[in-house]
mmCIF file of C-alpha atoms in Angstrom:
data_model
loop_
_atom_site.group_PDB
_atom_site.id
_atom_site.type_symbol
_atom_site.label_atom_id
_atom_site.label_comp_id
_atom_site.label_asym_id
_atom_site.label_seq_id
_atom_site.Cartn_x
_atom_site.Cartn_y
_atom_site.Cartn_z
ATOM 1 C CA MET A 11 -13.400 19.261 45.166
ATOM 2 C CA PRO A 12 -13.969 17.978 41.680
ATOM 3 C CA LEU A 13 -16.342 14.438 41.782
ATOM 4 C CA ALA A 14 -14.248 13.084 39.027
ATOM 5 C CA SER A 15 -10.667 13.401 37.274
ATOM 6 C CA ILE A 16 -8.398 11.893 34.879
ATOM 7 C CA PRO A 17 -5.612 10.279 37.189
ATOM 8 C CA SER A 18 -2.305 9.991 35.601
ATOM 9 C CA PRO A 19 -0.152 6.695 35.339
ATOM 10 C CA ALA A 20 1.941 5.973 38.421
ATOM 11 C CA GLU A 21 5.314 5.358 35.635
ATOM 12 C CA GLY A 22 5.626 4.724 32.227
ATOM 13 C CA VAL A 23 8.249 2.281 32.111
ATOM 14 C CA TRP A 24 8.219 -1.659 33.034
ATOM 15 C CA TYR A 25 10.963 -3.710 32.961
ATOM 16 C CA LEU A 26 11.232 -6.893 31.609
ATOM 17 C CA GLY A 27 14.205 -8.037 33.315
ATOM 18 C CA ILE A 28 16.994 -5.741 32.315
ATOM 19 C CA ILE A 29 15.049 -4.693 29.151
ATOM 20 C CA PRO A 30 12.779 -1.441 30.159
ATOM 21 C CA ILE A 31 9.439 -1.418 28.225
ATOM 22 C CA ARG A 32 8.171 2.193 27.696
ATOM 23 C CA ALA A 33 4.856 3.385 27.280
ATOM 24 C CA TYR A 34 5.465 6.196 25.139
ATOM 25 C CA ALA A 35 7.347 3.903 22.529
ATOM 26 C CA LEU A 36 4.591 1.446 22.433
ATOM 27 C CA CYS A 37 1.993 4.029 21.739
ATOM 28 C CA ILE A 38 4.187 5.302 19.079
ATOM 29 C CA VAL A 39 4.717 1.697 17.777
ATOM 30 C CA LEU A 40 0.512 1.100 18.060
ATOM 31 C CA GLY A 41 -0.004 3.818 16.284
ATOM 32 C CA VAL A 42 2.526 3.207 13.290
ATOM 33 C CA ILE A 43 0.755 -0.210 13.073
ATOM 34 C CA VAL A 44 -2.767 0.615 12.662
ATOM 35 C CA ALA A 45 -1.592 3.559 10.143
ATOM 36 C CA VAL A 46 -0.027 0.886 8.184
ATOM 37 C CA TRP A 47 -2.599 -1.179 7.952
ATOM 38 C CA LEU A 48 -5.541 0.799 6.995
ATOM 39 C CA SER A 49 -3.420 2.489 4.370
ATOM 40 C CA GLU A 50 -2.235 -0.636 3.142
ATOM 41 C CA ARG A 51 -5.941 -1.667 2.799
ATOM 42 C CA ARG A 52 -6.853 1.811 1.109
ATOM 43 C CA TRP A 53 -3.538 1.313 -1.278
ATOM 44 C CA ARG A 54 -4.869 -2.315 -2.638
ATOM 45 C CA ALA A 55 -8.843 -0.620 -2.978
ATOM 46 C CA ARG A 56 -7.050 1.897 -5.310
ATOM 47 C CA GLY A 57 -5.151 -0.806 -7.272
ATOM 48 C CA GLY A 58 -1.876 -0.658 -5.653
ATOM 49 C CA GLN A 59 0.404 -3.871 -5.037
ATOM 50 C CA LYS A 60 0.140 -6.121 -1.766
ATOM 51 C CA GLY A 61 2.978 -5.033 0.106
ATOM 52 C CA THR A 62 4.141 -1.650 -0.892
ATOM 53 C CA ILE A 63 2.827 0.437 2.351
ATOM 54 C CA ILE A 64 4.956 -1.705 4.594
ATOM 55 C CA ASP A 65 7.646 -1.368 1.870
ATOM 56 C CA ILE A 66 7.056 2.499 2.570
ATOM 57 C CA ALA A 67 6.679 2.256 6.378
ATOM 58 C CA VAL A 68 10.596 1.644 6.962
ATOM 59 C CA PRO A 69 11.913 4.794 5.770
ATOM 60 C CA ALA A 70 8.835 6.703 6.497
ATOM 61 C CA VAL A 71 8.964 5.811 10.024
ATOM 62 C CA ILE A 72 12.889 6.332 10.178
ATOM 63 C CA PHE A 73 13.009 9.735 8.806
ATOM 64 C CA GLY A 74 9.637 10.745 10.597
ATOM 65 C CA LEU A 75 11.741 10.075 13.888
ATOM 66 C CA ILE A 76 14.674 11.801 13.000
ATOM 67 C CA GLY A 77 12.818 14.613 12.087
ATOM 68 C CA GLY A 78 10.574 14.395 14.977
ATOM 69 C CA ARG A 79 12.999 14.832 17.056
ATOM 70 C CA LEU A 80 15.179 17.165 15.202
ATOM 71 C CA TYR A 81 11.932 19.244 15.530
ATOM 72 C CA HIS A 82 11.534 19.035 19.282
ATOM 73 C CA VAL A 83 15.189 19.778 19.673
ATOM 74 C CA ILE A 84 15.235 22.893 17.802
ATOM 75 C CA THR A 85 11.798 24.381 19.203
ATOM 76 C CA ASP A 86 12.436 23.126 22.581
ATOM 77 C CA TRP A 87 16.538 23.913 22.961
ATOM 78 C CA GLN A 88 16.982 25.384 26.195
ATOM 79 C CA THR A 89 15.722 22.126 27.961
ATOM 80 C CA TYR A 90 19.065 21.012 26.643
ATOM 81 C CA PHE A 91 21.556 23.765 26.145
ATOM 82 C CA GLY A 92 21.989 26.985 27.833
ATOM 83 C CA ASP A 93 22.432 28.276 31.187
ATOM 84 C CA ARG A 94 18.990 27.346 32.521
ATOM 85 C CA ALA A 95 18.840 23.843 30.804
ATOM 86 C CA ILE A 96 17.485 20.945 33.020
ATOM 87 C CA LYS A 97 18.809 17.865 31.175
ATOM 88 C CA GLU A 98 22.222 17.401 29.766
ATOM 89 C CA PRO A 99 23.117 18.037 26.488
ATOM 90 C CA TYR A 100 23.228 14.317 25.104
ATOM 91 C CA LYS A 101 19.610 13.617 26.697
ATOM 92 C CA ALA A 102 18.633 15.388 23.189
ATOM 93 C CA LEU A 103 18.811 11.945 21.483
ATOM 94 C CA TYR A 104 16.663 9.920 24.258
ATOM 95 C CA ILE A 105 13.561 9.893 21.752
ATOM 96 C CA TRP A 106 12.078 7.339 24.557
ATOM 97 C CA GLU A 107 11.907 10.323 27.120
ATOM 98 C CA GLY A 108 8.986 12.081 24.690
ATOM 99 C CA GLY A 109 9.599 14.809 22.829
ATOM 100 C CA LEU A 110 8.504 14.121 19.237
ATOM 101 C CA GLY A 111 7.526 17.240 16.779
ATOM 102 C CA ILE A 112 4.679 16.276 14.495
ATOM 103 C CA TRP A 113 5.890 18.895 12.089
ATOM 104 C CA GLY A 114 9.378 17.394 11.880
ATOM 105 C CA ALA A 115 7.723 13.949 11.687
ATOM 106 C CA ILE A 116 5.694 14.734 8.967
ATOM 107 C CA SER A 117 8.120 16.780 6.850
ATOM 108 C CA LEU A 118 11.151 14.697 7.002
ATOM 109 C CA GLY A 119 9.091 11.559 6.629
ATOM 110 C CA ALA A 120 7.454 13.082 3.616
ATOM 111 C CA VAL A 121 11.073 12.982 2.358
ATOM 112 C CA GLY A 122 11.868 8.900 3.158
ATOM 113 C CA VAL A 123 8.368 8.469 1.424
ATOM 114 C CA TRP A 124 9.403 10.639 -1.576
ATOM 115 C CA LEU A 125 12.934 9.170 -2.285
ATOM 116 C CA TYR A 126 10.650 5.478 -2.030
ATOM 117 C CA VAL A 127 7.904 6.513 -4.510
ATOM 118 C CA ARG A 128 10.427 8.285 -6.870
ATOM 119 C CA LYS A 129 12.465 5.216 -7.058
ATOM 120 C CA ARG A 130 9.388 3.003 -7.694
ATOM 121 C CA GLY A 131 7.704 5.398 -10.103
ATOM 122 C CA ILE A 132 4.581 6.009 -7.861
ATOM 123 C CA SER A 133 2.624 8.790 -7.793
ATOM 124 C CA MET A 134 3.155 11.074 -4.570
ATOM 125 C CA SER A 135 0.518 12.820 -4.338
ATOM 126 C CA ALA A 136 -1.704 8.883 -4.778
ATOM 127 C CA MET A 137 0.294 7.996 -1.863
ATOM 128 C CA ALA A 138 -0.365 11.102 0.179
ATOM 129 C CA ASP A 139 -3.791 10.413 -0.452
ATOM 130 C CA THR A 140 -3.676 7.073 0.862
ATOM 131 C CA VAL A 141 -1.609 7.486 3.697
ATOM 132 C CA ALA A 142 -4.061 10.940 5.307
ATOM 133 C CA PRO A 143 -6.772 9.054 7.596
ATOM 134 C CA GLY A 144 -3.868 6.571 8.836
ATOM 135 C CA ILE A 145 -2.072 9.185 10.236
ATOM 136 C CA ALA A 146 -4.582 11.134 11.467
ATOM 137 C CA PHE A 147 -5.587 7.504 13.229
ATOM 138 C CA ALA A 148 -1.220 7.344 14.478
ATOM 139 C CA GLN A 149 -1.410 10.713 15.954
ATOM 140 C CA ALA A 150 -4.365 10.277 18.032
ATOM 141 C CA ILE A 151 -2.817 6.737 19.636
ATOM 142 C CA GLY A 152 0.546 8.262 19.803
ATOM 143 C CA ARG A 153 -1.092 10.995 22.256
ATOM 144 C CA TRP A 154 -1.622 8.588 25.099
ATOM 145 C CA GLY A 155 2.040 8.328 25.387
ATOM 146 C CA ASN A 156 2.037 11.945 26.652
ATOM 147 C CA TRP A 157 -0.367 10.863 29.357
ATOM 148 C CA PHE A 158 2.009 8.078 30.571
ATOM 149 C CA ASN A 159 4.807 11.011 30.457
ATOM 150 C CA GLN A 160 2.232 13.367 32.320
ATOM 151 C CA GLU A 161 3.109 16.206 29.522
ATOM 152 C CA LEU A 162 1.085 17.924 26.907
ATOM 153 C CA TYR A 163 -1.600 19.408 29.835
ATOM 154 C CA GLY A 164 -3.187 22.398 30.164
ATOM 155 C CA SER A 165 -4.659 24.911 32.296
ATOM 156 C CA PRO A 166 -6.548 24.512 35.726
ATOM 157 C CA THR A 167 -9.956 23.193 35.207
ATOM 158 C CA THR A 168 -12.672 22.125 37.617
ATOM 159 C CA LEU A 169 -14.382 20.135 34.874
ATOM 160 C CA PRO A 170 -15.175 16.194 35.734
ATOM 161 C CA TRP A 171 -12.442 14.996 33.117
ATOM 162 C CA GLY A 172 -9.960 17.179 34.735
ATOM 163 C CA LEU A 173 -6.573 15.438 34.558
ATOM 164 C CA GLU A 174 -4.165 14.735 37.597
ATOM 165 C CA ILE A 175 -0.579 15.841 37.291
ATOM 166 C CA ASP A 176 1.791 15.204 40.239
ATOM 167 C CA VAL A 177 4.646 17.909 41.646
ATOM 168 C CA ASP A 178 7.741 16.177 39.793
ATOM 169 C CA HIS A 179 5.747 17.150 36.389
ATOM 170 C CA GLY A 180 4.864 21.053 36.892
ATOM 171 C CA GLY A 181 0.997 20.016 38.792
ATOM 172 C CA GLU A 182 -0.056 21.210 41.926
ATOM 173 C CA PRO A 183 -1.871 19.412 44.782
ATOM 174 C CA GLY A 184 -5.522 19.041 44.385
ATOM 175 C CA VAL A 185 -5.587 21.140 41.159
ATOM 176 C CA LEU A 186 -6.673 19.515 37.856
ATOM 177 C CA TYR A 187 -5.552 20.210 34.435
ATOM 178 C CA HIS A 188 -7.343 19.676 31.164
ATOM 179 C CA PRO A 189 -6.377 16.649 29.404
ATOM 180 C CA THR A 190 -5.251 18.424 26.035
ATOM 181 C CA PHE A 191 -3.546 15.054 25.138
ATOM 182 C CA LEU A 192 -6.879 13.502 25.104
ATOM 183 C CA TYR A 193 -8.486 17.026 23.269
ATOM 184 C CA GLU A 194 -6.343 15.928 20.387
ATOM 185 C CA SER A 195 -6.481 11.954 20.619
ATOM 186 C CA LEU A 196 -10.163 12.543 19.668
ATOM 187 C CA TRP A 197 -9.944 15.389 17.296
ATOM 188 C CA ASP A 198 -7.399 13.030 15.402
ATOM 189 C CA VAL A 199 -9.992 10.194 15.583
ATOM 190 C CA ALA A 200 -12.905 12.189 14.274
ATOM 191 C CA LEU A 201 -10.278 13.877 11.436
ATOM 192 C CA GLY A 202 -9.386 10.066 10.733
ATOM 193 C CA PHE A 203 -13.075 9.185 9.941
ATOM 194 C CA ALA A 204 -14.191 12.410 8.244
ATOM 195 C CA LEU A 205 -11.344 11.906 5.619
ATOM 196 C CA ILE A 206 -12.347 9.232 4.949
ATOM 197 C CA PHE A 207 -15.989 9.607 4.615
ATOM 198 C CA LEU A 208 -15.237 12.929 2.123
ATOM 199 C CA GLY A 209 -12.643 10.651 0.348
ATOM 200 C CA ARG A 210 -15.283 8.355 -0.919
ATOM 201 C CA ARG A 211 -18.260 10.669 -1.050
ATOM 202 C CA LEU A 212 -16.141 13.510 -3.319
ATOM 203 C CA THR A 213 -13.232 11.318 -4.614
ATOM 204 C CA LEU A 214 -10.645 13.765 -3.679
ATOM 205 C CA ARG A 215 -7.228 13.174 -5.761
ATOM 206 C CA HIS A 216 -4.000 14.623 -6.370
ATOM 207 C CA GLY A 217 -3.033 15.135 -2.836
ATOM 208 C CA ARG A 218 -6.286 17.016 -2.095
ATOM 209 C CA LEU A 219 -7.381 14.848 0.803
ATOM 210 C CA PHE A 220 -4.012 15.091 2.491
ATOM 211 C CA ALA A 221 -4.510 18.873 2.203
ATOM 212 C CA LEU A 222 -7.822 18.804 4.366
ATOM 213 C CA TYR A 223 -5.900 16.380 6.592
ATOM 214 C CA VAL A 224 -3.176 19.095 7.129
ATOM 215 C CA ALA A 225 -6.020 22.010 7.345
ATOM 216 C CA GLY A 226 -7.781 19.643 9.840
ATOM 217 C CA TYR A 227 -5.241 18.759 12.165
ATOM 218 C CA THR A 228 -4.182 22.478 12.353
ATOM 219 C CA LEU A 229 -7.593 23.737 12.870
ATOM 220 C CA GLY A 230 -7.371 21.422 15.725
ATOM 221 C CA ARG A 231 -3.675 21.604 16.822
ATOM 222 C CA PHE A 232 -4.263 25.938 16.726
ATOM 223 C CA TRP A 233 -6.734 26.084 19.909
ATOM 224 C CA ILE A 234 -6.054 22.820 21.850
ATOM 225 C CA GLU A 235 -2.241 24.464 21.710
ATOM 226 C CA GLY A 236 -3.718 27.519 23.202
ATOM 227 C CA LEU A 237 -4.833 25.730 26.302
ATOM 228 C CA ARG A 238 -1.611 24.291 27.429
ATOM 229 C CA ILE A 239 0.437 25.593 29.656
ATOM 230 C CA ASP A 240 2.763 22.722 30.676
ATOM 231 C CA PRO A 241 6.788 24.062 30.371
ATOM 232 C CA VAL A 242 8.471 23.852 27.530
ATOM 233 C CA GLY A 243 12.061 24.886 26.251
ATOM 234 C CA GLY A 244 13.398 24.449 29.383
ATOM 235 C CA VAL A 245 11.667 26.902 31.469
ATOM 236 C CA ASP A 246 8.404 27.706 32.871
ATOM 237 C CA HIS A 247 6.735 28.643 30.257
ATOM 238 C CA ALA A 248 6.628 27.912 26.343
ATOM 239 C CA VAL A 249 8.743 29.780 23.747
ATOM 240 C CA GLU A 250 5.929 32.560 22.513
ATOM 241 C CA PHE A 251 6.239 35.305 19.644
ATOM 242 C CA LEU A 252 3.424 37.906 19.880
ATOM 243 C CA GLY A 253 1.581 36.045 22.352
ATOM 244 C CA LEU A 254 1.231 32.990 20.251
ATOM 245 C CA ARG A 255 3.615 29.736 21.011
ATOM 246 C CA ILE A 256 5.099 28.400 18.376
ATOM 247 C CA ASN A 257 3.138 25.754 17.272
ATOM 248 C CA GLN A 258 0.324 28.008 16.919
ATOM 249 C CA TRP A 259 2.141 30.214 14.261
ATOM 250 C CA THR A 260 3.100 26.963 12.549
ATOM 251 C CA SER A 261 -0.585 25.766 12.402
ATOM 252 C CA ILE A 262 -1.744 29.367 11.303
ATOM 253 C CA VAL A 263 0.909 28.760 8.244
ATOM 254 C CA LEU A 264 0.260 25.499 7.566
ATOM 255 C CA PHE A 265 -3.091 25.753 7.256
ATOM 256 C CA VAL A 266 -3.288 28.630 4.799
ATOM 257 C CA GLY A 267 -1.006 27.038 2.960
ATOM 258 C CA ALA A 268 -3.314 23.707 2.877
ATOM 259 C CA LEU A 269 -6.360 25.541 2.170
ATOM 260 C CA VAL A 270 -4.280 27.666 -1.343
ATOM 261 C CA PHE A 271 -3.053 24.312 -2.165
ATOM 262 C CA PHE A 272 -6.740 22.235 -2.153
ATOM 263 C CA TRP A 273 -8.238 25.332 -4.020
ATOM 264 C CA ALA A 274 -5.152 25.700 -6.215
ATOM 265 C CA THR A 275 -5.979 21.892 -7.462
ATOM 266 C CA ARG A 276 -9.687 21.705 -7.888
ATOM 267 C CA ASN A 277 -9.580 21.315 -11.764
ATOM 268 C CA LYS A 278 -6.356 19.384 -11.590
ATOM 269 C CA THR A 279 -6.820 16.058 -13.412
ATOM 270 C CA GLY A 280 -4.583 13.049 -14.629
ATOM 271 C CA VAL A 281 -3.531 9.905 -13.999
ATOM 272 C CA GLU A 282 -1.895 8.697 -10.860
ATOM 273 C CA VAL A 283 -0.069 5.882 -11.061
ATOM 274 C CA VAL A 284 -0.343 3.516 -8.533
ATOM 275 C CA VAL A 285 1.510 0.418 -10.264
ATOM 276 C CA PRO A 286 4.631 1.200 -11.591
ATOM 277 C CA PRO A 287 4.962 0.226 -15.476
ATOM 278 C CA SER A 288 8.124 -2.185 -14.507
ATOM 279 C CA GLU A 289 5.863 -4.175 -12.258
ATOM 280 C CA GLY A 290 2.731 -4.667 -13.941
ATOM 281 C CA GLY A 291 1.599 -1.308 -14.707
ATOM 282 C CA PRO A 292 0.548 0.280 -18.032
ATOM 283 C CA GLY A 293 2.594 -1.040 -20.897
ATOM 284 C CA THR A 294 3.196 -4.403 -19.629
ATOM 285 C CA GLU A 295 1.706 -7.578 -20.269
ATOM 286 C CA VAL A 296 -0.492 -8.671 -17.379
ATOM 287 C CA VAL A 297 -1.692 -11.944 -17.204
ATOM 288 C CA ASP A 298 -5.440 -12.674 -16.801
ATOM 289 C CA PRO A 299 -6.092 -14.650 -13.931
ATOM 290 C CA ALA A 300 -9.386 -15.604 -15.444
ATOM 291 C CA HIS A 301 -7.241 -17.861 -18.152
ATOM 292 C CA SER A 302 -5.815 -20.556 -17.273
ATOM 293 C CA SER A 303 -2.721 -21.730 -19.290
ATOM 294 C CA GLY A 304 -2.996 -22.583 -22.852
ATOM 295 C CA GLN A 305 -6.277 -20.935 -23.317
ATOM 296 C CA ALA A 306 -6.541 -18.242 -26.232
ATOM 297 C CA ASP A 307 -7.281 -14.470 -25.510
ATOM 298 C CA PRO A 308 -9.398 -12.673 -27.407
ATOM 299 C CA GLY A 309 -7.500 -10.911 -30.183
ATOM 300 C CA THR A 310 -4.864 -13.406 -30.496
ATOM 301 C CA GLY A 311 -5.739 -14.519 -34.189
ATOM 302 C CA GLU A 312 -6.747 -17.520 -33.051
ATOM 303 C CA SER A 313 -10.313 -18.635 -33.614
ATOM 304 C CA SER A 314 -12.309 -20.764 -31.466
ATOM 305 C CA ASP A 315 -12.395 -23.533 -34.118
ATOM 306 C CA ASP A 316 -8.662 -23.469 -34.552
ATOM 307 C CA ALA A 317 -8.356 -24.122 -30.729
ATOM 308 C CA SER A 318 -11.652 -26.812 -30.916
ATOM 309 C CA SER A 319 -9.596 -28.704 -33.715
ATOM 310 C CA GLU A 320 -6.172 -28.688 -31.808
ATOM 311 C CA LYS A 321 -8.272 -29.618 -28.790
ATOM 312 C CA ALA A 322 -9.825 -32.685 -30.814
ATOM 313 C CA SER A 323 -6.635 -33.931 -32.266
ATOM 314 C CA SER A 324 -4.996 -33.780 -28.837
ATOM 315 C CA ASP A 325 -8.049 -35.686 -27.473
ATOM 316 C CA THR A 326 -8.087 -38.358 -30.631
ATOM 317 C CA GLY A 327 -4.271 -38.858 -30.481
ATOM 318 C CA GLU A 328 -3.992 -37.607 -33.850
ATOM 319 C CA GLY A 329 -1.384 -35.108 -35.326
ATOM 320 C CA PRO A 330 -2.066 -31.837 -36.440
ATOM 321 C CA ALA A 331 -3.786 -31.446 -39.927
ATOM 322 C CA SER A 332 -1.236 -32.069 -43.260
ATOM 323 C CA GLU A 333 0.053 -28.400 -44.846
ATOM 324 C CA PRO A 334 -1.420 -28.123 -48.283
ATOM 325 C CA GLY A 335 0.707 -29.492 -50.968
ATOM 326 C CA GLU A 336 1.663 -32.531 -48.553
ATOM 327 C CA THR A 337 0.843 -35.996 -49.872
ATOM 328 C CA SER A 338 -0.839 -38.382 -47.144
ATOM 329 C CA VAL A 339 1.329 -41.972 -47.072
ATOM 330 C CA PRO A 340 -0.388 -44.640 -45.462
ATOM 331 C CA GLU A 341 1.105 -46.560 -42.764
ATOM 332 C CA PRO A 342 2.070 -50.350 -43.526
ATOM 333 C CA GLY A 343 -1.325 -52.002 -43.256
ATOM 334 C CA GLU A 344 -3.381 -49.625 -43.659
ATOM 335 C CA THR A 345 -5.716 -48.939 -45.960
ATOM 336 C CA SER A 346 -6.639 -46.165 -47.925
ATOM 337 C CA VAL A 347 -10.294 -45.078 -47.247
ATOM 338 C CA PRO A 348 -11.513 -41.831 -49.203
ATOM 339 C CA ASP A 349 -13.039 -39.318 -47.362
ATOM 340 C CA PRO A 350 -16.951 -38.362 -48.593
ATOM 341 C CA GLY A 351 -16.148 -34.791 -47.324
ATOM 342 C CA GLU A 352 -12.667 -34.336 -48.841
ATOM 343 C CA PRO A 353 -12.765 -32.158 -52.265
ATOM 344 C CA LYS A 354 -12.029 -34.417 -55.785
ATOM 345 C CA GLY A 355 -8.507 -34.212 -57.036
ATOM 346 C CA GLU A 356 -7.003 -34.903 -59.933
ATOM 347 C CA THR A 357 -4.633 -37.853 -59.558
ATOM 348 C CA SER A 358 -3.023 -39.625 -62.486
ATOM 349 C CA GLU A 359 -3.324 -43.208 -62.434
ATOM 350 C CA ALA A 360 0.751 -42.863 -62.745
ATOM 351 C CA GLU A 361 0.749 -40.938 -59.320
ATOM 352 C CA ALA A 362 -1.430 -43.360 -57.773
ATOM 353 C CA LEU A 363 0.605 -46.870 -58.718
ATOM 354 C CA GLU A 364 4.017 -44.602 -57.464
ATOM 355 C CA VAL A 365 1.555 -44.406 -54.298
ATOM 356 C CA GLU A 366 0.568 -47.545 -53.682
ATOM 357 C CA LYS A 367 2.771 -49.766 -55.094
ATOM 358 C CA PRO A 368 5.763 -49.559 -52.303
ATOM 359 C CA ALA A 369 2.886 -49.859 -49.691
ATOM 360 C CA ALA A 370 1.603 -52.835 -51.041
ATOM 361 C CA GLU A 371 4.736 -54.396 -51.648
ATOM 362 C CA GLU A 372 5.474 -53.742 -47.864
ATOM 363 C CA GLN A 373 2.242 -55.166 -47.002
ATOM 364 C CA LYS A 374 2.996 -58.457 -48.997
ATOM 365 C CA ALA A 375 6.053 -58.834 -47.034
ATOM 366 C CA ALA A 376 4.591 -58.263 -43.614
ATOM 367 C CA SER A 377 2.188 -60.850 -44.056
ATOM 368 C CA GLY A 378 4.742 -63.540 -45.014
ATOM 369 C CA ASP A 379 3.621 -64.051 -48.587
ATOM 370 C CA SER A 380 5.235 -67.521 -49.438
ATOM 371 C CA ALA A 381 4.328 -70.777 -50.449
ATOM 372 C CA ASP A 382 3.178 -71.611 -47.677
ATOM 373 C CA SER A 383 0.548 -69.296 -47.369
ATOM 374 C CA ASP A 384 -3.047 -69.695 -48.172
ATOM 375 C CA GLU A 385 -4.232 -66.244 -47.981
ATOM 376 C CA PRO A 386 -3.506 -64.064 -51.197
ATOM 377 C CA ALA A 387 -1.729 -60.532 -49.862
ATOM 378 C CA GLU A 388 -3.748 -57.769 -49.224
ATOM 379 C CA LEU A 389 -3.843 -55.042 -51.704
ATOM 380 C CA SER A 390 -1.727 -57.476 -54.017
ATOM 381 C CA ASP A 391 -3.067 -56.044 -57.128
ATOM 382 C CA PRO A 392 -3.220 -51.790 -57.051
ATOM 383 C CA GLU A 393 -5.367 -51.829 -59.908
ATOM 384 C CA PRO A 394 -8.743 -51.686 -57.929
ATOM 385 C CA VAL A 395 -7.392 -49.067 -55.736
ATOM 386 C CA THR A 396 -6.122 -46.613 -58.539
ATOM 387 C CA LYS A 397 -10.035 -47.014 -60.010
ATOM 388 C CA GLU A 398 -11.249 -45.785 -56.616
ATOM 389 C CA LYS A 399 -8.768 -42.979 -56.437
ATOM 390 C CA ASN A 400 -9.547 -42.114 -59.975
ATOM 391 C CA THR A 401 -13.370 -42.357 -59.137
ATOM 392 C CA ARG A 402 -13.301 -39.808 -56.625
#
């Protein structure tokens, strides 16, 4: 009798009133949340926009669930169809009862991602490398749904971590089985961390990190699948070809394909688009958040002296400097004072009289020039001013 074992849950469904809460579905949802959270952080670290991964998760999950279920039904068709079927055909739609093929989920899920990135103008390879570790962690969490459903178990064992399986799910009393769901979960966790490390250390781009994910996952899945004895396909054994399960053959093909891709793209270079041009990428004007509104950027043609002059003018209440050729006419009540720094001009006496005479008359009228006034009108004689301007 083994000293220790892993018990299987007595049930995998709880009810909230009349609403069933299924552990298998909860594990899938939790895995998706973790994958989206991690991928969002990785995408923004690459310079991508916030919320892109959340947007892409919708078509990816929908397509992934459909693809995963299709793969399961196609490869395990005897469960629902044929003389030895153990379930009604319509139950092929009961995804909550378990049965998602990872290969179908990734394949059709990738189609959903491709449709999204193609529409946005984002590089598919950049997106694939970003989400690779998250997919591995999502699979690690999702495998615990198999534990609640008492599926994905291996051959009998006497190891202290042997798994208990009840008779209704194919087990025998007093016999423990390899917890292959746990083996794959731990393998996926290790793979996820390895991908993060290798991605940083080797700076893998252009889909090469995703290729490592495929190679790493299939390597573990091959030997874990070889331990399984749980019934698949509605019979007491899994569908095999040349002594190997279908999933093992799939693992071999994908493993070789991933290595070929990794080698073929070893010298691939080029820019991977993570921000579409229409949304702030190359070719668009991006506002530098380091500059506040109204500040001039280098290269705009505006010198710092000009900017300082405009700021000084606004602070003192003065208007903009006069354009060349304009004549400044003093307002009534003002006295024209020469600017020592202003260059000397050639102003004739006639021009000076034409400018000063109207101003003097207006000043005289404003000051109330009458017989009662004891004070002479200011600037009544334009001659001194003319002499002053002629001497400038």
